[in-house]
Amino acid sequence: MINFEKAVERRGTNSVKWDSMSEDILPLWVADMDFATVPEVTEGLVELAKSGVFGYTLNSPALFQSVIDWQEKQHQLKVEKDTIVFIEGVVPAISVAIQAYTAVGDAVLINTPVYPPFARTVNLNQRRLIENELEEVDGHFSINFEKLEAQFKDEAVKLFVFCSPHNPGGRVWTAKELEKLGTLCQKYQVKLVSDEIHQDFALFGNKHHPFLTIHPDYQDFAIILGSATKTFNIAGTKNAYAIIPNEDLRQKFKNIQLRNNQHEVSSFGQVATELAYLHGEEWLVGLKAKIEENIEFVVNFVNQKLPKVRVMKPEGTYLIWLDFSAYELDDKTLQKKMLKEAKVYLNAGISFGQEGSGHLRMNLATSTEIVNEALTRIAKVF
Ligand SMILES: Cc1ncc(COP(=O)(O)O)c(C=O)c1O
């Protein structure tokens, strides 16, 4: 059993999270973890390394099967082998989907605030970005479906890039919400890309529903993006996949992949994904317990010692959205105060969209000791 009480020392390993800032800063930002992955993954990668041969590699039947079994067992999503398309990352898959399903100038909708590469990718591909702002209801983000329908209609939206579970708010969308979305997509012929990279982090008894489990007809217009990399802290091995049951949508996706020469994936990524899905279930149970503990810790700490900060308690993901707007600081000053005075680095809320102004996102996939240290530093300054 892995010990999630102690963080692995990551400084000096070229870690984006730890090594892109000076040593006096405590980094709780980019979404990777300070824990070692599933031991069988490490062993498998060592075996591969020992072979000394790293040539071009086929996607093995065992790799396909590991994805099929994981999706069925964890999420009750039945996946046919031929519908799985491997790619190096979920973010690259978003680019491919945008290029495959829309043309320059087409409207692509996202909810805001959301994971920054969504807006960036739409903009860099010269599509028209339509922002559907999430609304805070009872301490959680909620979709304004009336506004969404008006935007689908008035803006002639072609594609919706959807984040499920939601980063940064940690919403685990209910089946009812997903059905409403699906109905609107059908009505206005909007295609939907469901980024489900956080699918394995439904917490506190919430259940993640893969979009394609909501209704069989959703296969006609929706695809799912997933990976083992976020769940098992193997993002550096670069491996992800799209699940695309509709043949036309799948062919369009593959055509763009080929056009970009993005159809081959790393052998290390393939081994890591397969072994994580085969052996990672118990490890994940332990990790999720630690994340839930850290979330409760933050909520209690903030309530007691940072009463001006509002916490959005997540239903899923290992991220927590903190509202510092009561301090009435502009975003630059907030970020600077956090970095220079508290010496803690969190993601600036504003990078997730205008609604993120005055907010910061904290990554809790680390030891409670580090979370405590970060909050103690923050409480001294704020
Ligand atoms: C919603 C979401 N999608 C995609 C990614 C990254 O995907 P990848 O590393 O596979 O490109 C992240 C990473 O934090 C994320 O939060």
CSV table of C-alpha atoms and ligand atoms in Angstrom, one decimal:
chain,number,residue,atom,x,y,z
A,1,MET,CA,0.0,0.0,0.0
A,2,ILE,CA,1.4,3.4,-1.0
A,3,ASN,CA,1.9,5.9,1.8
A,4,PHE,CA,0.1,9.1,0.9
A,5,GLU,CA,1.2,10.8,4.1
A,6,LYS,CA,4.6,12.0,2.8
A,7,ALA,CA,5.2,13.9,-0.4
A,8,VAL,CA,8.0,12.7,-2.7
A,9,GLU,CA,10.8,15.2,-3.0
A,10,ARG,CA,10.4,16.6,-6.6
A,11,ARG,CA,12.9,19.5,-6.6
A,12,GLY,CA,15.8,18.9,-8.9
A,13,THR,CA,13.9,16.6,-11.2
A,14,ASN,CA,12.9,19.2,-13.9
A,15,SER,CA,9.4,19.2,-12.4
A,16,VAL,CA,7.3,22.0,-14.0
A,17,LYS,CA,5.5,22.3,-10.7
A,18,TRP,CA,8.6,22.6,-8.4
A,19,ASP,CA,11.6,23.5,-10.5
A,20,SER,CA,10.2,26.5,-12.4
A,21,MET,CA,10.4,28.7,-9.3
A,22,SER,CA,12.8,29.6,-6.6
A,23,GLU,CA,13.2,27.2,-3.6
A,24,ASP,CA,11.6,29.4,-1.0
A,25,ILE,CA,8.2,29.1,-2.9
A,26,LEU,CA,5.8,26.4,-2.1
A,27,PRO,CA,4.1,25.4,-5.3
A,28,LEU,CA,0.5,24.0,-5.2
A,29,TRP,CA,-0.5,24.9,-8.8
A,30,VAL,CA,-0.3,22.8,-12.0
A,31,ALA,CA,-2.3,19.6,-11.8
A,32,ASP,CA,0.1,16.9,-11.0
A,33,MET,CA,0.8,15.1,-7.8
A,34,ASP,CA,3.6,14.9,-5.2
A,35,PHE,CA,3.1,11.1,-4.9
A,36,ALA,CA,4.8,8.2,-6.6
A,37,THR,CA,2.7,6.3,-9.1
A,38,VAL,CA,1.4,2.7,-8.8
A,39,PRO,CA,4.4,0.4,-8.1
A,40,GLU,CA,3.6,-1.9,-11.0
A,41,VAL,CA,3.8,1.0,-13.4
A,42,THR,CA,7.3,1.9,-12.2
A,43,GLU,CA,8.3,-1.8,-12.4
A,44,GLY,CA,6.9,-2.1,-16.0
A,45,LEU,CA,8.7,1.1,-17.1
A,46,VAL,CA,12.0,-0.2,-15.6
A,47,GLU,CA,11.5,-3.5,-17.5
A,48,LEU,CA,10.9,-1.6,-20.7
A,49,ALA,CA,14.0,0.6,-20.0
A,50,LYS,CA,16.1,-2.5,-19.4
A,51,SER,CA,15.2,-4.0,-22.8
A,52,GLY,CA,17.3,-1.2,-24.3
A,53,VAL,CA,15.1,-1.2,-27.4
A,54,PHE,CA,12.7,1.8,-27.9
A,55,GLY,CA,11.5,1.5,-31.5
A,56,TYR,CA,8.2,2.4,-33.0
A,57,THR,CA,5.5,0.6,-31.1
A,58,LEU,CA,2.0,-0.8,-31.9
A,59,ASN,CA,-0.9,-0.1,-29.6
A,60,SER,CA,-1.1,-3.6,-28.1
A,61,PRO,CA,-4.4,-5.5,-27.7
A,62,ALA,CA,-3.7,-5.5,-23.9
A,63,LEU,CA,-3.5,-1.7,-23.9
A,64,PHE,CA,-6.9,-1.5,-25.7
A,65,GLN,CA,-8.3,-4.0,-23.2
A,66,SER,CA,-7.1,-2.1,-20.2
A,67,VAL,CA,-9.0,1.0,-21.3
A,68,ILE,CA,-12.1,-1.1,-22.1
A,69,ASP,CA,-12.0,-2.8,-18.7
A,70,TRP,CA,-11.3,0.3,-16.7
A,71,GLN,CA,-14.1,2.3,-18.4
A,72,GLU,CA,-16.6,-0.5,-17.8
A,73,LYS,CA,-15.7,-1.3,-14.3
A,74,GLN,CA,-15.2,2.2,-13.0
A,75,HIS,CA,-17.7,4.1,-15.0
A,76,GLN,CA,-20.1,1.6,-16.6
A,77,LEU,CA,-19.1,2.9,-20.0
A,78,LYS,CA,-19.1,0.1,-22.6
A,79,VAL,CA,-16.4,0.8,-25.1
A,80,GLU,CA,-15.7,-1.0,-28.4
A,81,LYS,CA,-12.1,-1.5,-29.3
A,82,ASP,CA,-12.4,0.2,-32.7
A,83,THR,CA,-13.8,3.4,-31.2
A,84,ILE,CA,-10.6,4.1,-29.1
A,85,VAL,CA,-8.1,6.4,-30.7
A,86,PHE,CA,-4.8,7.0,-28.9
A,87,ILE,CA,-3.1,10.3,-28.9
A,88,GLU,CA,-0.3,11.9,-26.8
A,89,GLY,CA,-2.5,14.1,-24.6
A,90,VAL,CA,-6.0,15.3,-23.9
A,91,VAL,CA,-5.0,18.9,-24.8
A,92,PRO,CA,-3.7,17.8,-28.2
A,93,ALA,CA,-6.9,15.9,-28.7
A,94,ILE,CA,-8.9,19.1,-28.1
A,95,SER,CA,-6.9,20.8,-30.9
A,96,VAL,CA,-7.6,17.8,-33.2
A,97,ALA,CA,-11.3,17.9,-32.4
A,98,ILE,CA,-11.6,21.6,-33.0
A,99,GLN,CA,-9.8,21.2,-36.3
A,100,ALA,CA,-11.8,18.1,-37.3
A,101,TYR,CA,-15.3,19.4,-36.4
A,102,THR,CA,-15.2,23.1,-37.2
A,103,ALA,CA,-13.8,25.6,-39.7
A,104,VAL,CA,-12.0,28.9,-39.2
A,105,GLY,CA,-14.5,31.4,-37.9
A,106,ASP,CA,-17.0,28.8,-36.5
A,107,ALA,CA,-18.3,29.4,-33.0
A,108,VAL,CA,-16.9,27.1,-30.3
A,109,LEU,CA,-18.5,27.3,-26.8
A,110,ILE,CA,-16.8,26.7,-23.4
A,111,ASN,CA,-18.1,27.3,-19.9
A,112,THR,CA,-16.0,29.8,-17.9
A,113,PRO,CA,-14.1,29.7,-15.7
A,114,VAL,CA,-12.4,26.6,-17.2
A,115,TYR,CA,-9.0,25.0,-17.7
A,116,PRO,CA,-7.1,27.7,-19.6
A,117,PRO,CA,-6.1,25.6,-22.7
A,118,PHE,CA,-9.7,25.4,-23.8
A,119,ALA,CA,-10.0,29.1,-24.6
A,120,ARG,CA,-6.4,29.2,-25.9
A,121,THR,CA,-6.9,26.4,-28.3
A,122,VAL,CA,-10.1,27.9,-29.7
A,123,ASN,CA,-8.4,31.3,-30.2
A,124,LEU,CA,-5.2,29.9,-31.7
A,125,ASN,CA,-7.2,28.0,-34.2
A,126,GLN,CA,-9.0,31.2,-35.2
A,127,ARG,CA,-12.4,29.9,-34.1
A,128,ARG,CA,-14.9,32.2,-32.5
A,129,LEU,CA,-14.9,31.8,-28.7
A,130,ILE,CA,-18.3,31.8,-27.1
A,131,GLU,CA,-18.2,31.9,-23.3
A,132,ASN,CA,-21.0,30.5,-21.2
A,133,GLU,CA,-20.4,31.7,-17.7
A,134,LEU,CA,-21.0,29.2,-14.9
A,135,GLU,CA,-23.2,30.6,-12.1
A,136,GLU,CA,-22.6,29.9,-8.4
A,137,VAL,CA,-25.6,28.3,-6.8
A,138,ASP,CA,-25.5,27.0,-3.2
A,139,GLY,CA,-21.7,27.1,-3.2
A,140,HIS,CA,-21.3,25.2,-6.5
A,141,PHE,CA,-21.0,26.0,-10.2
A,142,SER,CA,-24.2,25.5,-12.2
A,143,ILE,CA,-24.9,25.9,-15.9
A,144,ASN,CA,-27.4,28.5,-17.0
A,145,PHE,CA,-29.3,26.4,-19.6
A,146,GLU,CA,-31.5,29.2,-20.8
A,147,LYS,CA,-28.4,31.3,-21.7
A,148,LEU,CA,-26.7,28.2,-23.2
A,149,GLU,CA,-29.7,27.6,-25.5
A,150,ALA,CA,-29.8,31.3,-26.6
A,151,GLN,CA,-26.0,31.1,-27.3
A,152,PHE,CA,-26.4,27.8,-29.3
A,153,LYS,CA,-29.1,29.5,-31.4
A,154,ASP,CA,-27.9,33.1,-31.8
A,155,GLU,CA,-24.2,32.3,-32.2
A,156,ALA,CA,-24.7,29.2,-34.4
A,157,VAL,CA,-22.4,27.2,-32.1
A,158,LYS,CA,-20.8,24.3,-33.9
A,159,LEU,CA,-18.8,22.7,-31.0
A,160,PHE,CA,-19.0,22.6,-27.2
A,161,VAL,CA,-15.8,21.8,-25.4
A,162,PHE,CA,-17.1,20.6,-22.0
A,163,CYS,CA,-15.1,19.8,-18.8
A,164,SER,CA,-16.5,16.9,-16.8
A,165,PRO,CA,-15.8,16.8,-13.9
A,166,HIS,CA,-15.1,20.5,-14.0
A,167,ASN,CA,-11.7,22.1,-13.5
A,168,PRO,CA,-11.4,24.5,-11.6
A,169,GLY,CA,-14.8,24.2,-9.7
A,170,GLY,CA,-14.8,20.5,-9.0
A,171,ARG,CA,-18.3,19.9,-10.1
A,172,VAL,CA,-19.3,16.3,-10.9
A,173,TRP,CA,-22.2,17.0,-13.2
A,174,THR,CA,-25.4,15.0,-12.5
A,175,ALA,CA,-27.0,12.7,-15.1
A,176,LYS,CA,-29.9,15.2,-15.3
A,177,GLU,CA,-27.6,18.1,-16.1
A,178,LEU,CA,-25.8,16.0,-18.8
A,179,GLU,CA,-29.1,15.0,-20.3
A,180,LYS,CA,-30.2,18.7,-20.5
A,181,LEU,CA,-26.9,19.4,-22.3
A,182,GLY,CA,-27.3,16.5,-24.7
A,183,THR,CA,-30.9,17.5,-25.6
A,184,LEU,CA,-29.8,21.0,-26.4
A,185,CYS,CA,-26.8,19.8,-28.5
A,186,GLN,CA,-29.2,17.5,-30.5
A,187,LYS,CA,-31.7,20.3,-31.0
A,188,TYR,CA,-29.1,22.8,-32.3
A,189,GLN,CA,-26.8,20.2,-33.9
A,190,VAL,CA,-23.9,21.1,-31.8
A,191,LYS,CA,-21.1,18.6,-31.5
A,192,LEU,CA,-19.7,18.0,-28.0
A,193,VAL,CA,-16.2,17.1,-26.8
A,194,SER,CA,-16.4,15.8,-23.2
A,195,ASP,CA,-13.0,16.2,-21.5
A,196,GLU,CA,-13.2,13.6,-18.8
A,197,ILE,CA,-9.6,13.6,-17.7
A,198,HIS,CA,-10.7,14.0,-14.1
A,199,GLN,CA,-13.2,11.2,-14.3
A,200,ASP,CA,-11.6,9.0,-11.6
A,201,PHE,CA,-11.8,11.8,-9.0
A,202,ALA,CA,-15.5,11.8,-8.2
A,203,LEU,CA,-15.3,12.3,-4.4
A,204,PHE,CA,-17.6,12.2,-1.3
A,205,GLY,CA,-20.0,9.7,-2.8
A,206,ASN,CA,-20.6,11.6,-6.0
A,207,LYS,CA,-20.7,9.6,-9.2
A,208,HIS,CA,-19.1,10.6,-12.5
A,209,HIS,CA,-21.3,9.9,-15.6
A,210,PRO,CA,-19.4,9.6,-18.9
A,211,PHE,CA,-21.4,11.7,-21.4
A,212,LEU,CA,-21.9,8.7,-23.7
A,213,THR,CA,-23.7,6.7,-21.0
A,214,ILE,CA,-26.5,9.2,-20.8
A,215,HIS,CA,-28.3,8.3,-24.0
A,216,PRO,CA,-27.3,6.0,-26.9
A,217,ASP,CA,-28.1,8.7,-29.4
A,218,TYR,CA,-25.4,10.9,-28.0
A,219,GLN,CA,-22.9,8.8,-30.0
A,220,ASP,CA,-24.0,10.7,-33.0
A,221,PHE,CA,-22.5,14.0,-31.9
A,222,ALA,CA,-20.3,13.5,-28.9
A,223,ILE,CA,-16.8,12.1,-28.1
A,224,ILE,CA,-15.0,11.5,-24.8
A,225,LEU,CA,-11.4,12.4,-24.1
A,226,GLY,CA,-9.7,10.5,-21.3
A,227,SER,CA,-6.4,9.3,-20.0
A,228,ALA,CA,-4.7,7.5,-17.1
A,229,THR,CA,-2.2,10.2,-16.8
A,230,LYS,CA,-4.1,12.6,-14.4
A,231,THR,CA,-5.4,9.7,-12.3
A,232,PHE,CA,-2.0,8.0,-11.8
A,233,ASN,CA,0.4,10.9,-12.0
A,234,ILE,CA,2.1,9.8,-15.2
A,235,ALA,CA,1.5,12.9,-17.3
A,236,GLY,CA,5.1,13.0,-18.4
A,237,THR,CA,4.7,9.7,-20.2
A,238,LYS,CA,2.3,11.4,-22.6
A,239,ASN,CA,-0.6,9.1,-23.4
A,240,ALA,CA,-4.3,9.7,-23.8
A,241,TYR,CA,-7.2,8.6,-25.9
A,242,ALA,CA,-10.4,9.6,-27.5
A,243,ILE,CA,-13.5,7.4,-27.5
A,244,ILE,CA,-15.4,8.1,-30.7
A,245,PRO,CA,-18.2,5.6,-31.5
A,246,ASN,CA,-19.5,7.5,-34.5
A,247,GLU,CA,-17.6,6.4,-37.6
A,248,ASP,CA,-17.8,9.7,-39.4
A,249,LEU,CA,-16.6,11.7,-36.3
A,250,ARG,CA,-13.8,9.1,-35.8
A,251,GLN,CA,-12.6,9.3,-39.3
A,252,LYS,CA,-12.5,13.1,-39.3
A,253,PHE,CA,-10.5,13.0,-36.0
A,254,LYS,CA,-8.1,10.5,-37.4
A,255,ASN,CA,-7.6,12.5,-40.6
A,256,ILE,CA,-6.5,15.6,-38.7
A,257,GLN,CA,-4.3,13.5,-36.5
A,258,LEU,CA,-2.6,12.1,-39.6
A,259,ARG,CA,-2.4,15.6,-41.2
A,260,ASN,CA,-0.5,16.7,-38.1
A,261,ASN,CA,1.5,13.5,-37.9
A,262,GLN,CA,0.1,13.0,-34.4
A,263,HIS,CA,-1.0,9.3,-34.8
A,264,GLU,CA,1.9,7.7,-32.9
A,265,VAL,CA,2.3,7.6,-29.2
A,266,SER,CA,5.2,6.9,-26.8
A,267,SER,CA,5.9,3.3,-25.9
A,268,PHE,CA,6.5,4.4,-22.3
A,269,GLY,CA,3.1,6.1,-22.2
A,270,GLN,CA,1.4,2.9,-23.5
A,271,VAL,CA,3.1,0.7,-20.9
A,272,ALA,CA,2.3,3.2,-18.1
A,273,THR,CA,-1.4,3.5,-19.1
A,274,GLU,CA,-1.9,-0.3,-19.4
A,275,LEU,CA,-0.3,-1.1,-16.1
A,276,ALA,CA,-2.0,1.8,-14.2
A,277,TYR,CA,-5.4,0.6,-15.4
A,278,LEU,CA,-4.5,-3.1,-14.6
A,279,HIS,CA,-3.0,-2.5,-11.1
A,280,GLY,CA,-4.1,0.9,-10.0
A,281,GLU,CA,-7.5,0.5,-8.4
A,282,GLU,CA,-6.4,0.0,-4.8
A,283,TRP,CA,-3.8,2.7,-5.1
A,284,LEU,CA,-6.5,5.1,-6.3
A,285,VAL,CA,-8.7,4.3,-3.3
A,286,GLY,CA,-5.9,5.3,-1.0
A,287,LEU,CA,-5.2,8.5,-3.0
A,288,LYS,CA,-8.8,9.6,-3.0
A,289,ALA,CA,-9.1,9.2,0.7
A,290,LYS,CA,-6.1,11.5,1.1
A,291,ILE,CA,-7.6,14.1,-1.3
A,292,GLU,CA,-10.9,14.1,0.6
A,293,GLU,CA,-9.0,14.5,3.8
A,294,ASN,CA,-7.0,17.4,2.3
A,295,ILE,CA,-10.2,19.1,1.0
A,296,GLU,CA,-11.8,18.9,4.5
A,297,PHE,CA,-8.6,20.2,6.0
A,298,VAL,CA,-8.7,23.3,3.7
A,299,VAL,CA,-12.4,23.9,4.3
A,300,ASN,CA,-11.9,23.9,8.1
A,301,PHE,CA,-8.7,25.9,8.0
A,302,VAL,CA,-10.1,28.6,5.8
A,303,ASN,CA,-13.3,28.8,7.8
A,304,GLN,CA,-11.4,29.2,11.1
A,305,LYS,CA,-8.3,31.3,10.0
A,306,LEU,CA,-9.1,32.9,6.7
A,307,PRO,CA,-12.8,33.9,7.1
A,308,LYS,CA,-12.6,36.5,4.3
A,309,VAL,CA,-11.8,33.7,1.8
A,310,ARG,CA,-14.6,31.7,0.3
A,311,VAL,CA,-14.0,28.0,-0.6
A,312,MET,CA,-15.9,26.2,-3.2
A,313,LYS,CA,-15.8,22.7,-1.8
A,314,PRO,CA,-15.2,20.4,-4.8
A,315,GLU,CA,-17.3,17.3,-5.5
A,316,GLY,CA,-14.5,15.9,-7.6
A,317,THR,CA,-10.9,16.6,-8.9
A,318,TYR,CA,-8.0,17.3,-6.6
A,319,LEU,CA,-8.3,21.0,-7.1
A,320,ILE,CA,-9.9,23.7,-4.9
A,321,TRP,CA,-11.2,27.1,-6.0
A,322,LEU,CA,-10.6,29.9,-3.5
A,323,ASP,CA,-12.3,33.2,-3.7
A,324,PHE,CA,-10.1,36.1,-2.4
A,325,SER,CA,-12.3,38.9,-3.8
A,326,ALA,CA,-13.2,40.2,-0.4
A,327,TYR,CA,-9.7,41.6,-0.2
A,328,GLU,CA,-10.5,43.8,-3.2
A,329,LEU,CA,-7.1,43.4,-4.7
A,330,ASP,CA,-6.6,43.5,-8.5
A,331,ASP,CA,-5.4,40.1,-9.9
A,332,LYS,CA,-1.8,41.1,-10.3
A,333,THR,CA,-1.5,42.4,-6.7
A,334,LEU,CA,-3.2,39.3,-5.4
A,335,GLN,CA,-0.9,37.0,-7.3
A,336,LYS,CA,2.2,39.1,-6.2
A,337,LYS,CA,1.2,39.1,-2.6
A,338,MET,CA,0.7,35.3,-2.6
A,339,LEU,CA,4.1,34.8,-4.3
A,340,LYS,CA,6.3,37.5,-2.8
A,341,GLU,CA,4.8,37.7,0.7
A,342,ALA,CA,3.2,34.3,1.4
A,343,LYS,CA,5.7,32.5,-0.8
A,344,VAL,CA,3.0,30.2,-2.1
A,345,TYR,CA,2.3,29.7,-5.8
A,346,LEU,CA,-1.3,28.9,-6.8
A,347,ASN,CA,-2.9,29.2,-10.3
A,348,ALA,CA,-4.3,32.7,-10.9
A,349,GLY,CA,-8.1,32.5,-11.2
A,350,ILE,CA,-8.1,35.1,-14.0
A,351,SER,CA,-6.3,32.6,-16.3
A,352,PHE,CA,-9.4,30.5,-16.3
A,353,GLY,CA,-11.5,33.3,-17.6
A,354,GLN,CA,-12.8,36.7,-16.5
A,355,GLU,CA,-15.1,35.1,-13.9
A,356,GLY,CA,-11.9,33.8,-12.2
A,357,SER,CA,-10.9,37.3,-11.2
A,358,GLY,CA,-10.1,37.5,-7.5
A,359,HIS,CA,-9.7,33.7,-7.3
A,360,LEU,CA,-6.9,31.3,-7.0
A,361,ARG,CA,-6.8,27.5,-7.6
A,362,MET,CA,-5.0,25.2,-5.2
A,363,ASN,CA,-3.7,21.7,-6.0
A,364,LEU,CA,-4.3,19.3,-3.1
A,365,ALA,CA,-2.6,16.2,-4.5
A,366,THR,CA,0.2,16.5,-2.0
A,367,SER,CA,0.7,15.7,1.7
A,368,THR,CA,-1.5,17.3,4.3
A,369,GLU,CA,1.8,18.6,5.8
A,370,ILE,CA,2.4,20.7,2.6
A,371,VAL,CA,-1.2,21.8,2.4
A,372,ASN,CA,-1.0,22.9,6.1
A,373,GLU,CA,2.3,24.7,5.5
A,374,ALA,CA,0.9,26.6,2.5
A,375,LEU,CA,-2.3,27.7,4.3
A,376,THR,CA,-0.3,28.7,7.4
A,377,ARG,CA,1.9,30.9,5.2
A,378,ILE,CA,-1.2,32.4,3.5
A,379,ALA,CA,-3.0,33.0,6.8
A,380,LYS,CA,0.0,35.0,8.0
A,381,VAL,CA,-0.2,37.4,5.1
A,382,PHE,CA,-4.0,37.5,4.5
B,1,LIG,C1,-9.5,19.5,-17.9
B,1,LIG,C2,-8.1,19.1,-18.3
B,1,LIG,N1,-7.9,18.6,-19.5
B,1,LIG,C3,-6.7,18.2,-19.9
B,1,LIG,C4,-5.6,18.3,-19.1
B,1,LIG,C5,-4.2,17.9,-19.6
B,1,LIG,O1,-4.3,16.9,-20.5
B,1,LIG,P1,-3.0,16.3,-21.1
B,1,LIG,O2,-1.8,16.4,-20.2
B,1,LIG,O3,-3.3,14.9,-21.4
B,1,LIG,O4,-2.7,17.1,-22.4
B,1,LIG,C6,-5.8,18.8,-17.8
B,1,LIG,C7,-4.6,19.0,-16.9
B,1,LIG,O5,-4.7,19.5,-15.8
B,1,LIG,C8,-7.1,19.2,-17.4
B,1,LIG,O6,-7.3,19.7,-16.1
